[in-house]
Tab-separated table of C-alpha atoms in Angstrom:
chain	number	residue	atom	x	y	z
A	29	MET	CA	0.000	0.000	0.000
A	30	GLY	CA	1.440	3.358	-1.003
A	31	GLU	CA	2.031	6.135	1.486
A	32	TRP	CA	0.499	9.619	1.312
A	33	PHE	CA	2.460	12.710	2.277
A	34	LEU	CA	1.349	16.299	2.835
A	35	ARG	CA	3.634	18.994	1.506
A	36	LEU	CA	3.487	22.588	2.801
A	37	VAL	CA	3.510	25.138	0.025
A	38	GLU	CA	4.503	28.627	1.121
A	39	GLY	CA	2.551	31.635	-0.066
A	40	GLY	CA	-0.941	30.175	0.210
A	41	LEU	CA	-3.191	29.012	-2.638
A	42	ALA	CA	-2.717	30.574	-6.034
A	43	ASP	CA	-5.742	31.307	-8.187
A	44	PRO	CA	-5.506	29.721	-11.626
A	45	VAL	CA	-4.694	32.279	-14.290
A	46	PRO	CA	-6.628	31.614	-17.476
A	47	ASP	CA	-5.266	32.414	-20.887
A	48	ALA	CA	-5.938	35.945	-22.070
A	49	GLY	CA	-8.148	34.670	-24.867
A	50	GLN	CA	-10.372	32.817	-22.385
A	51	VAL	CA	-11.169	35.792	-20.147
A	52	PRO	CA	-14.652	37.118	-20.993
A	53	ASP	CA	-15.261	40.807	-21.391
A	54	VAL	CA	-16.321	42.311	-18.043
A	55	TRP	CA	-19.620	43.554	-19.478
A	56	VAL	CA	-20.407	40.130	-20.926
A	57	PHE	CA	-19.688	38.555	-17.547
A	58	GLN	CA	-21.881	41.118	-15.737
A	59	ALA	CA	-24.707	40.435	-18.208
A	60	ARG	CA	-24.482	36.752	-17.286
A	61	CYS	CA	-24.673	37.717	-13.624
A	62	THR	CA	-27.799	39.819	-14.188
A	63	GLN	CA	-29.480	36.960	-16.038
A	64	ALA	CA	-28.659	34.551	-13.209
A	65	PHE	CA	-29.914	37.099	-10.667
A	66	ALA	CA	-33.205	37.540	-12.548
A	67	SER	CA	-33.677	33.765	-12.641
A	68	THR	CA	-33.710	33.715	-8.821
A	69	TRP	CA	-36.852	35.882	-8.872
A	70	VAL	CA	-38.549	33.375	-11.158
A	71	VAL	CA	-37.745	30.348	-9.007
A	72	ARG	CA	-38.923	32.228	-5.885
A	73	GLY	CA	-42.354	32.584	-7.467
A	74	PHE	CA	-42.394	36.287	-8.359
A	75	ALA	CA	-45.007	37.336	-10.905
A	76	ALA	CA	-43.871	37.998	-14.474
A	77	THR	CA	-44.793	41.668	-14.114
A	78	THR	CA	-42.686	41.904	-10.949
A	79	VAL	CA	-39.713	40.246	-12.648
A	80	GLY	CA	-40.071	42.698	-15.527
A	81	CYS	CA	-40.152	45.698	-13.190
A	82	TYR	CA	-37.156	44.471	-11.202
A	83	THR	CA	-35.173	43.749	-14.364
A	84	SER	CA	-35.898	47.239	-15.705
A	85	LEU	CA	-34.877	48.812	-12.396
A	86	LEU	CA	-31.631	46.817	-12.269
A	87	GLU	CA	-30.799	47.941	-15.799
A	88	ARG	CA	-31.358	51.579	-14.861
A	89	VAL	CA	-29.186	51.187	-11.757
A	90	LEU	CA	-26.267	49.639	-13.630
A	91	ASN	CA	-26.444	52.306	-16.332
A	92	HIS	CA	-25.236	54.815	-13.737
A	93	PHE	CA	-21.816	53.161	-13.512
A	94	GLU	CA	-18.989	53.094	-16.023
A	95	ARG	CA	-17.440	50.000	-14.428
A	96	PRO	CA	-18.818	46.579	-13.463
A	97	VAL	CA	-20.555	46.219	-10.136
A	98	TRP	CA	-17.640	44.428	-8.461
A	99	GLN	CA	-15.365	47.415	-9.167
A	100	ILE	CA	-17.599	50.302	-8.079
A	101	GLU	CA	-16.677	52.271	-4.973
A	102	PRO	CA	-18.639	54.311	-2.428
A	103	ALA	CA	-17.892	57.484	-4.382
A	104	ASP	CA	-19.613	55.946	-7.417
A	105	VAL	CA	-22.724	55.243	-5.342
A	106	ASP	CA	-22.676	58.819	-4.029
A	107	ALA	CA	-22.487	60.071	-7.627
A	108	MET	CA	-25.530	57.981	-8.560
A	109	LEU	CA	-27.496	59.435	-5.643
A	110	ARG	CA	-26.506	62.972	-6.658
A	111	ASP	CA	-27.688	62.325	-10.215
A	112	LEU	CA	-31.017	60.992	-8.967
A	113	LEU	CA	-31.449	63.980	-6.665
A	114	ARG	CA	-30.620	66.488	-9.425
A	115	THR	CA	-33.212	64.933	-11.721
A	116	GLY	CA	-35.895	65.296	-9.045
A	117	ARG	CA	-36.245	61.627	-8.075
A	118	ALA	CA	-38.157	61.165	-4.836
A	119	ALA	CA	-36.581	59.691	-1.722
A	120	GLY	CA	-38.545	56.478	-2.241
A	121	THR	CA	-37.103	56.093	-5.743
A	122	ARG	CA	-33.575	56.659	-4.488
A	123	ARG	CA	-34.132	53.986	-1.839
A	124	GLN	CA	-35.320	51.583	-4.538
A	125	TYR	CA	-32.131	52.180	-6.538
A	126	LEU	CA	-29.955	51.572	-3.488
A	127	GLN	CA	-31.915	48.486	-2.467
A	128	MET	CA	-31.605	46.959	-5.930
A	129	LEU	CA	-27.883	47.750	-6.016
A	130	ARG	CA	-27.423	46.169	-2.594
A	131	MET	CA	-29.289	42.981	-3.592
A	132	PHE	CA	-27.463	42.564	-6.915
A	133	HIS	CA	-24.067	43.290	-5.392
A	134	GLY	CA	-24.784	40.757	-2.639
A	135	PHE	CA	-25.712	38.168	-5.254
A	136	VAL	CA	-22.490	38.781	-7.192
A	137	GLN	CA	-20.465	38.647	-3.986
A	138	ASP	CA	-22.024	35.357	-2.851
A	139	ARG	CA	-22.225	33.556	-6.183
A	140	CYS	CA	-19.456	34.979	-8.358
A	141	ALA	CA	-16.658	36.388	-6.150
A	142	THR	CA	-14.379	33.371	-6.564
A	143	GLU	CA	-14.775	33.347	-10.327
A	144	ILE	CA	-14.253	37.118	-10.576
A	145	ARG	CA	-11.038	36.877	-8.591
A	146	ALA	CA	-9.804	34.037	-10.796
A	147	LEU	CA	-10.701	35.795	-14.060
A	148	TYR	CA	-9.843	39.403	-13.296
A	149	GLY	CA	-7.587	39.191	-10.276
A	150	VAL	CA	-9.677	41.555	-8.113
A	151	PRO	CA	-11.744	41.006	-4.969
A	152	VAL	CA	-15.427	42.005	-4.773
A	153	GLY	CA	-15.532	45.000	-2.448
A	154	ASP	CA	-18.578	46.562	-0.804
A	155	PRO	CA	-19.513	49.990	-2.247
A	156	LEU	CA	-22.272	50.548	0.325
A	157	ASP	CA	-20.801	51.977	3.489
A	158	ARG	CA	-22.498	53.515	6.517
A	159	PHE	CA	-22.753	56.889	4.783
A	160	ASN	CA	-24.837	55.771	1.814
A	161	ARG	CA	-26.997	53.104	3.409
A	162	LEU	CA	-30.743	53.229	2.814
A	163	ARG	CA	-31.491	55.193	5.950
A	164	HIS	CA	-28.934	57.815	4.975
A	165	VAL	CA	-31.167	59.077	2.168
A	166	TYR	CA	-34.471	58.787	4.000
A	167	ASP	CA	-35.909	62.246	4.472
A	168	GLY	CA	-39.405	61.435	5.755
A	169	THR	CA	-41.134	63.086	2.794
A	170	SER	CA	-43.014	60.012	1.609
A	171	SER	CA	-46.366	61.064	0.278
A	172	LEU	CA	-47.287	64.268	2.093
A	173	ARG	CA	-50.546	64.335	0.146
A	174	LEU	CA	-53.544	63.206	2.140
A	175	PRO	CA	-55.524	60.229	0.789
A	176	PRO	CA	-59.084	60.891	-0.414
A	177	THR	CA	-61.566	61.387	2.392
A	178	ALA	CA	-64.400	58.992	3.131
A	179	GLU	CA	-66.874	61.620	1.864
A	180	ARG	CA	-64.917	61.996	-1.376
A	181	LEU	CA	-64.934	58.250	-2.009
A	182	THR	CA	-68.619	57.949	-1.137
A	183	ALA	CA	-69.376	60.518	-3.839
A	184	PHE	CA	-67.035	58.820	-6.322
A	185	PHE	CA	-68.533	55.359	-5.884
A	186	ALA	CA	-72.044	56.800	-6.130
A	187	PHE	CA	-71.024	58.346	-9.452
A	188	ALA	CA	-69.491	55.081	-10.696
A	189	ARG	CA	-72.577	53.112	-9.645
A	190	ALA	CA	-74.918	55.559	-11.398
A	191	ARG	CA	-72.964	55.150	-14.658
A	192	LEU	CA	-73.832	51.455	-14.722
A	193	THR	CA	-77.320	52.327	-15.949
A	194	THR	CA	-76.113	54.484	-18.853
A	195	THR	CA	-72.844	52.960	-20.031
A	196	SER	CA	-72.618	51.146	-23.363
A	197	ASP	CA	-70.245	48.525	-21.884
A	198	TYR	CA	-72.004	47.351	-18.770
A	199	PRO	CA	-69.817	44.275	-18.033
A	200	ALA	CA	-66.575	46.302	-18.044
A	201	ALA	CA	-68.085	49.158	-16.026
A	202	ALA	CA	-69.527	46.784	-13.426
A	203	ARG	CA	-66.245	44.872	-13.192
A	204	ASN	CA	-64.325	48.137	-12.706
A	205	TYR	CA	-66.757	49.229	-10.010
A	206	ALA	CA	-66.361	45.953	-8.081
A	207	LEU	CA	-62.579	46.026	-8.493
A	208	LEU	CA	-62.222	49.593	-7.215
A	209	ARG	CA	-64.503	48.825	-4.275
A	210	THR	CA	-62.235	45.864	-3.488
A	211	LEU	CA	-59.128	48.060	-3.609
A	212	TYR	CA	-60.688	50.438	-1.101
A	213	HIS	CA	-62.488	48.144	1.339
A	214	CYS	CA	-60.054	45.194	1.334
A	215	ALA	CA	-56.832	47.143	0.625
A	216	PRO	CA	-54.976	44.754	-1.697
A	217	ARG	CA	-52.235	46.217	-3.837
A	218	VAL	CA	-53.149	46.491	-7.527
A	219	SER	CA	-50.607	43.784	-8.351
A	220	GLU	CA	-52.299	41.531	-5.778
A	221	ALA	CA	-55.861	42.291	-6.881
A	222	VAL	CA	-55.275	41.399	-10.530
A	223	ARG	CA	-53.924	37.992	-9.468
A	224	LEU	CA	-57.022	37.062	-7.487
A	225	ASP	CA	-59.007	34.077	-8.736
A	226	ARG	CA	-62.712	33.464	-8.308
A	227	CYS	CA	-61.948	30.742	-5.770
A	228	ASP	CA	-60.133	33.295	-3.576
A	229	VAL	CA	-63.445	34.778	-2.410
A	230	HIS	CA	-64.641	32.876	0.684
A	231	PRO	CA	-68.011	34.289	1.786
A	232	GLY	CA	-68.415	31.694	4.549
A	233	LEU	CA	-65.292	32.628	6.508
A	234	GLY	CA	-65.752	35.009	9.412
A	235	PRO	CA	-68.704	37.321	10.001
A	236	SER	CA	-68.643	38.805	6.483
A	237	GLY	CA	-66.355	36.560	4.452
A	238	LYS	CA	-62.684	36.787	3.553
A	239	LEU	CA	-60.482	37.309	0.533
A	240	HIS	CA	-57.473	35.029	0.176
A	241	VAL	CA	-54.652	37.186	-1.163
A	242	ARG	CA	-52.465	34.272	-2.210
A	243	PHE	CA	-49.871	36.352	-4.049
A	244	GLY	CA	-49.148	38.979	-1.424
A	245	LYS	CA	-46.206	41.240	-2.116
A	246	ALA	CA	-42.957	39.463	-1.361
A	247	ALA	CA	-40.440	40.623	1.216
A	248	SER	CA	-36.917	41.452	0.084
A	249	ALA	CA	-35.725	37.837	-0.013
A	250	SER	CA	-38.904	35.759	0.128
A	251	GLY	CA	-41.529	34.503	-2.224
A	252	PRO	CA	-45.178	35.628	-2.154
A	253	ARG	CA	-46.587	36.219	1.342
A	254	PRO	CA	-50.275	35.176	1.396
A	255	ARG	CA	-52.792	36.654	3.812
A	256	TRP	CA	-56.518	36.682	4.562
A	257	ALA	CA	-58.363	39.987	4.306
A	258	PRO	CA	-61.924	40.440	5.637
A	259	LEU	CA	-64.673	41.762	3.360
A	260	LEU	CA	-65.531	44.917	5.278
A	261	ASP	CA	-67.982	47.796	4.753
A	262	GLY	CA	-70.389	45.861	2.539
A	263	LEU	CA	-67.734	44.464	0.193
A	264	ASP	CA	-69.194	41.000	0.788
A	265	ARG	CA	-72.448	42.100	-0.871
A	266	VAL	CA	-70.618	43.835	-3.714
A	267	LEU	CA	-68.575	40.728	-4.541
A	268	ALA	CA	-71.616	38.449	-4.189
A	269	TRP	CA	-73.414	40.612	-6.775
A	270	TYR	CA	-70.347	40.685	-8.992
A	271	GLN	CA	-69.806	36.917	-8.872
A	272	SER	CA	-73.450	36.084	-9.566
A	273	ASP	CA	-74.494	38.789	-12.060
A	274	VAL	CA	-71.368	40.279	-13.672
A	275	ARG	CA	-68.576	37.692	-13.769
A	276	PRO	CA	-70.673	35.219	-15.861
A	277	LEU	CA	-70.721	37.873	-18.622
A	278	PHE	CA	-67.000	37.209	-19.151
A	279	PRO	CA	-65.313	33.983	-20.302
A	280	ASP	CA	-65.406	31.093	-17.847
A	281	THR	CA	-61.794	31.337	-16.658
A	282	ALA	CA	-60.160	31.434	-13.226
A	283	PRO	CA	-59.295	35.151	-12.746
A	284	LEU	CA	-61.715	37.129	-10.596
A	285	PHE	CA	-61.200	40.358	-12.560
A	286	CYS	CA	-60.550	39.513	-16.201
A	287	ASP	CA	-60.699	41.148	-19.630
A	288	VAL	CA	-62.924	40.183	-22.556
A	289	HIS	CA	-60.579	37.279	-23.330
A	290	GLY	CA	-60.750	35.881	-19.809
A	291	GLN	CA	-57.194	36.926	-18.967
A	292	PRO	CA	-56.277	38.800	-15.758
A	293	LEU	CA	-56.317	42.567	-16.009
A	294	LYS	CA	-52.951	44.296	-16.103
A	295	PRO	CA	-52.095	46.781	-13.324
A	296	GLU	CA	-51.720	49.572	-15.874
A	297	ALA	CA	-55.201	48.774	-17.206
A	298	VAL	CA	-56.651	49.268	-13.709
A	299	ARG	CA	-54.953	52.665	-13.452
A	300	ASP	CA	-56.281	53.639	-16.877
A	301	ARG	CA	-59.859	52.604	-15.972
A	302	LEU	CA	-59.762	54.704	-12.816
A	303	ALA	CA	-58.300	57.685	-14.675
A	304	CYS	CA	-61.087	57.481	-17.266
A	305	LEU	CA	-63.720	57.431	-14.515
A	306	LEU	CA	-62.157	60.468	-12.878
A	307	ASP	CA	-62.091	62.240	-16.247
A	308	ALA	CA	-65.795	61.524	-16.676
A	309	GLU	CA	-66.503	62.766	-13.163
A	310	ALA	CA	-64.851	66.084	-14.090
A	311	ARG	CA	-63.804	67.019	-10.576
A	312	PRO	CA	-60.930	69.435	-9.771
A	313	GLU	CA	-57.383	68.097	-10.007
A	314	VAL	CA	-57.075	68.066	-6.230
A	315	ASP	CA	-59.870	65.452	-6.067
A	316	ARG	CA	-58.068	62.941	-8.280
A	317	PHE	CA	-56.477	59.822	-6.800
A	318	THR	CA	-54.752	56.607	-7.853
A	319	PRO	CA	-55.505	52.945	-7.107
A	320	HIS	CA	-52.763	53.004	-4.495
A	321	ASP	CA	-54.441	56.003	-2.851
A	322	LEU	CA	-57.452	53.743	-2.248
A	323	ARG	CA	-55.223	51.431	-0.227
A	324	ARG	CA	-53.860	54.379	1.754
A	325	ALA	CA	-57.396	55.651	2.285
A	326	CYS	CA	-58.478	52.267	3.645
A	327	ALA	CA	-55.671	52.311	6.202
A	328	THR	CA	-56.318	55.922	7.198
A	329	HIS	CA	-60.097	55.683	7.507
A	330	HIS	CA	-59.978	52.512	9.610
A	331	TYR	CA	-57.428	54.140	11.902
A	332	GLU	CA	-59.563	57.271	12.225
A	333	GLN	CA	-62.523	55.061	13.157
A	334	GLY	CA	-60.580	53.508	16.034
A	335	MET	CA	-58.798	50.488	14.519
A	336	ASP	CA	-55.362	50.121	16.128
A	337	LEU	CA	-52.192	50.160	14.022
A	338	LEU	CA	-51.404	46.470	14.539
A	339	THR	CA	-54.789	45.530	13.104
A	340	VAL	CA	-54.317	47.912	10.172
A	341	GLN	CA	-50.884	46.359	9.613
A	342	GLN	CA	-52.438	42.896	9.402
A	343	LEU	CA	-55.130	44.128	7.003
A	344	LEU	CA	-52.571	45.686	4.655
A	345	GLY	CA	-50.104	42.802	4.853
A	346	HIS	CA	-47.160	44.929	5.934
A	347	ARG	CA	-44.153	43.180	7.392
A	348	HIS	CA	-43.144	46.150	9.546
A	349	ILE	CA	-45.354	48.525	11.519
A	350	ALA	CA	-43.285	51.464	10.244
A	351	ALA	CA	-44.663	50.878	6.753
A	352	THR	CA	-48.208	51.028	8.111
A	353	MET	CA	-47.459	54.237	9.958
A	354	ALA	CA	-46.265	55.797	6.700
A	355	TYR	CA	-49.582	54.835	5.051
A	356	VAL	CA	-51.815	56.330	7.728
A	357	ARG	CA	-52.350	60.036	7.014
A	358	PRO	CA	-55.217	61.276	9.213
A	359	SER	CA	-57.196	64.380	8.301
A	360	LEU	CA	-56.020	67.803	9.414
A	361	ASN	CA	-58.639	67.866	12.183
A	362	PHE	CA	-57.885	64.374	13.477
A	363	VAL	CA	-56.169	65.551	16.678
A	364	GLU	CA	-58.988	67.958	17.534
A	365	ASP	CA	-61.626	65.300	16.843
A	366	ALA	CA	-59.786	62.752	19.004
A	367	TRP	CA	-59.440	65.295	21.806
A	368	ARG	CA	-63.169	66.101	21.590
A	369	ARG	CA	-64.123	62.413	21.793
A	370	ALA	CA	-61.805	61.879	24.751
A	371	THR	CA	-63.217	64.940	26.516
A	372	VAL	CA	-66.786	63.781	26.027
A	373	THR	CA	-65.886	60.318	27.338
A	374	ALA	CA	-64.197	61.799	30.403
A	375	VAL	CA	-67.110	64.124	31.181
A	376	THR	CA	-69.594	61.268	30.764
A	377	GLY	CA	-67.550	59.125	33.117
A	378	LEU	CA	-67.472	61.819	35.768
A	379	ALA	CA	-71.198	62.414	35.429
A	380	GLY	CA	-71.880	58.735	35.943
């Protein structure tokens, strides 16, 4: 039997040096990294629209740098933030750019650092230091505009309901009405609402029924996060009417809110339908709102009516309470109204 010997080699391990003709161009190698990174979103179950949005954002981020991601330095990140600020990008947008850069750089560092060192002879440094972290650019200016009031939405939905008797395309108008009511009363994101199926409506669960949001927005490193949302404020009756009288007017497919071909509506189509309704309503510009404003209005109005923040957080499907707090924008008289209610309660208690 032969004997094995260990031999100590001074200087540590040497990375293999490939021939010059075998080293890929740095931009070709980075393109391969971006494709591999995008494939992780697919296998984690992200929707095709989400993958498309993330891919577009990553492309815009990388276009800010004249060197591959493993060679950028903190000064390069600072320059990107300055460019975004000069072009008027909001703080939320700048955070999105930094978050995408952080995730892609982490992917390259974890998956490709050894290969990069072997091919190009450089380590993968970290361009995000404590001075350009996400919180460094947070300025607390997220959406200073108040969401539409309960009175404003009552008038809007009355207008949309009245149009059902005069419109030339009743199925589409009725579908849009039910969808917008769902966005307000149940607070799903638009991307979540368009992925609802007919089987996701469960009228027998709870006092008024529940909506199973199976494709809840994913956290930074997770797949979809499902949740149950109650059908509040009469939404159970609206969806019962929609499922029995309106949905059969469309093709017999799975999506709850579909187009004339039975396919799920696109998020941009929902925004367009709402914009057309607001155009027809002909209200001042200050009275206009977006589908996402309906979600913010749901959170705010429930909080104003006495629902605590933890319950609102569960309704909206937020992972952190801070996100819920950013959504809740009470009316300008909220403090005075709360003080008045507390005073009345105190006086009543003393009188008793």
